[in-house]
XYZ file of C-alpha atoms in Angstrom:
130
model
C 12.241 -1.172 -8.894
C 12.454 -0.625 -5.278
C 9.503 0.033 -3.030
C 9.827 2.271 -0.115
C 6.319 2.352 1.785
C 7.030 5.658 3.418
C 5.569 8.613 2.405
C 4.061 9.095 -0.910
C 2.397 7.357 -3.859
C 4.855 8.450 -7.037
C 7.084 6.981 -9.484
C 10.197 9.655 -8.540
C 13.930 9.738 -9.686
C 16.089 10.551 -6.360
C 16.756 13.659 -7.397
C 12.519 14.385 -6.659
C 12.435 16.418 -3.215
C 13.903 13.264 -0.762
C 13.816 14.253 2.751
C 17.693 13.835 4.248
C 16.515 10.433 5.405
C 16.206 8.850 1.759
C 19.142 10.507 1.046
C 21.125 8.894 3.389
C 19.475 5.578 2.521
C 20.036 6.143 -1.161
C 23.821 6.828 -0.385
C 23.721 4.009 1.946
C 22.917 1.508 -1.282
C 24.408 3.062 -4.458
C 27.719 4.616 -3.216
C 29.348 2.078 -4.660
C 28.952 2.018 -8.264
C 26.584 4.189 -10.153
C 23.301 2.514 -11.782
C 19.927 3.624 -12.774
C 16.563 3.061 -11.166
C 12.705 3.239 -10.716
C 12.592 4.283 -7.051
C 8.950 3.778 -5.776
C 7.450 5.677 -2.468
C 4.510 4.847 -0.995
C 2.989 6.595 1.696
C 1.200 4.014 4.339
C -2.657 3.855 4.598
C -4.484 6.221 6.927
C -4.189 5.866 10.538
C -7.047 6.761 12.954
C -4.502 9.299 13.938
C -4.356 11.381 10.539
C -8.345 10.841 10.458
C -8.111 12.475 13.333
C -5.764 15.391 12.573
C -3.402 14.197 15.645
C 0.337 14.553 15.335
C 1.743 10.557 15.033
C 5.597 11.356 14.661
C 7.341 7.707 15.479
C 4.091 7.083 17.710
C 3.644 3.774 16.847
C 0.146 3.470 15.697
C -1.406 1.046 13.422
C -3.813 1.317 10.048
C -7.188 2.088 10.034
C -10.168 -0.039 8.388
C -9.594 2.372 5.528
C -6.030 2.027 5.586
C -6.477 -1.307 5.035
C -8.436 -0.641 2.367
C -6.079 1.472 0.621
C -2.693 -0.537 1.537
C -4.874 -3.158 -0.520
C -5.902 -1.283 -3.426
C -1.968 0.221 -3.998
C -0.847 -3.295 -3.847
C -3.501 -4.228 -6.576
C -1.621 -1.153 -8.468
C 2.176 -2.855 -7.866
C 1.182 -6.159 -8.123
C 3.039 -6.760 -11.748
C 5.561 -4.206 -10.481
C 9.124 -5.820 -10.433
C 11.207 -5.055 -7.312
C 14.607 -5.218 -6.518
C 14.236 -4.320 -2.951
C 11.360 -3.499 -0.403
C 12.618 -1.449 2.441
C 10.012 -0.012 5.514
C 10.448 1.959 8.878
C 9.434 -0.442 11.322
C 6.595 1.408 12.469
C 3.325 -0.450 12.335
C 1.628 1.539 9.489
C 4.589 1.691 6.953
C 5.434 -2.149 7.564
C 1.455 -3.153 7.569
C 1.111 -1.447 3.700
C 4.809 -3.022 2.834
C 3.228 -6.352 3.706
C 0.193 -5.945 1.805
C 2.238 -4.971 -0.893
C 4.187 -7.869 -0.793
C 1.578 -10.653 -0.556
C 0.283 -9.073 -3.851
C 3.361 -9.321 -5.608
C 5.810 -12.497 -6.298
C 8.547 -10.231 -7.238
C 10.063 -10.132 -3.532
C 10.050 -12.030 -0.250
C 11.412 -10.149 2.426
C 11.083 -7.011 3.241
C 14.043 -4.913 4.903
C 13.193 -2.953 8.391
C 15.091 0.582 8.458
C 14.354 2.366 11.447
C 16.354 5.119 10.002
C 13.123 4.737 7.743
C 10.929 6.445 10.164
C 8.562 9.489 10.281
C 10.619 12.186 12.019
C 10.171 12.970 15.567
C 7.763 15.689 16.961
C 8.830 15.164 20.167
C 6.129 16.147 23.255
C 3.605 17.123 19.971
C 3.146 13.956 18.954
C -0.054 12.624 20.321
C -1.534 16.140 20.303
C -4.017 17.407 17.947
C -3.336 19.938 15.135
């Protein structure tokens, strides 16, 4: 399996509604050969901006205490899952979620950090209330 701490907690296939960034990641990884795989997408834990309805986009905000607990819960849930690759965006909220999963899962040591896996930018709306 592959874990991507990005946008939703689910077991999915590439054909499911992946956004353009994830399709680009898929193409980069798997165009050389055809293979079957399980893809795990994990949404980052809550941030203070999530809780207060602030548009984050690419603002680099950390997990809240609730978000840290959510990351620990998903890490426990995935503790026995075998992963061959872990990818995270470079944003603190996603990377900390991935690191928390890694700390509970011995099947991988490194997390590849891909800036292309970031949340989309919302320009001047970032940091503004909804």
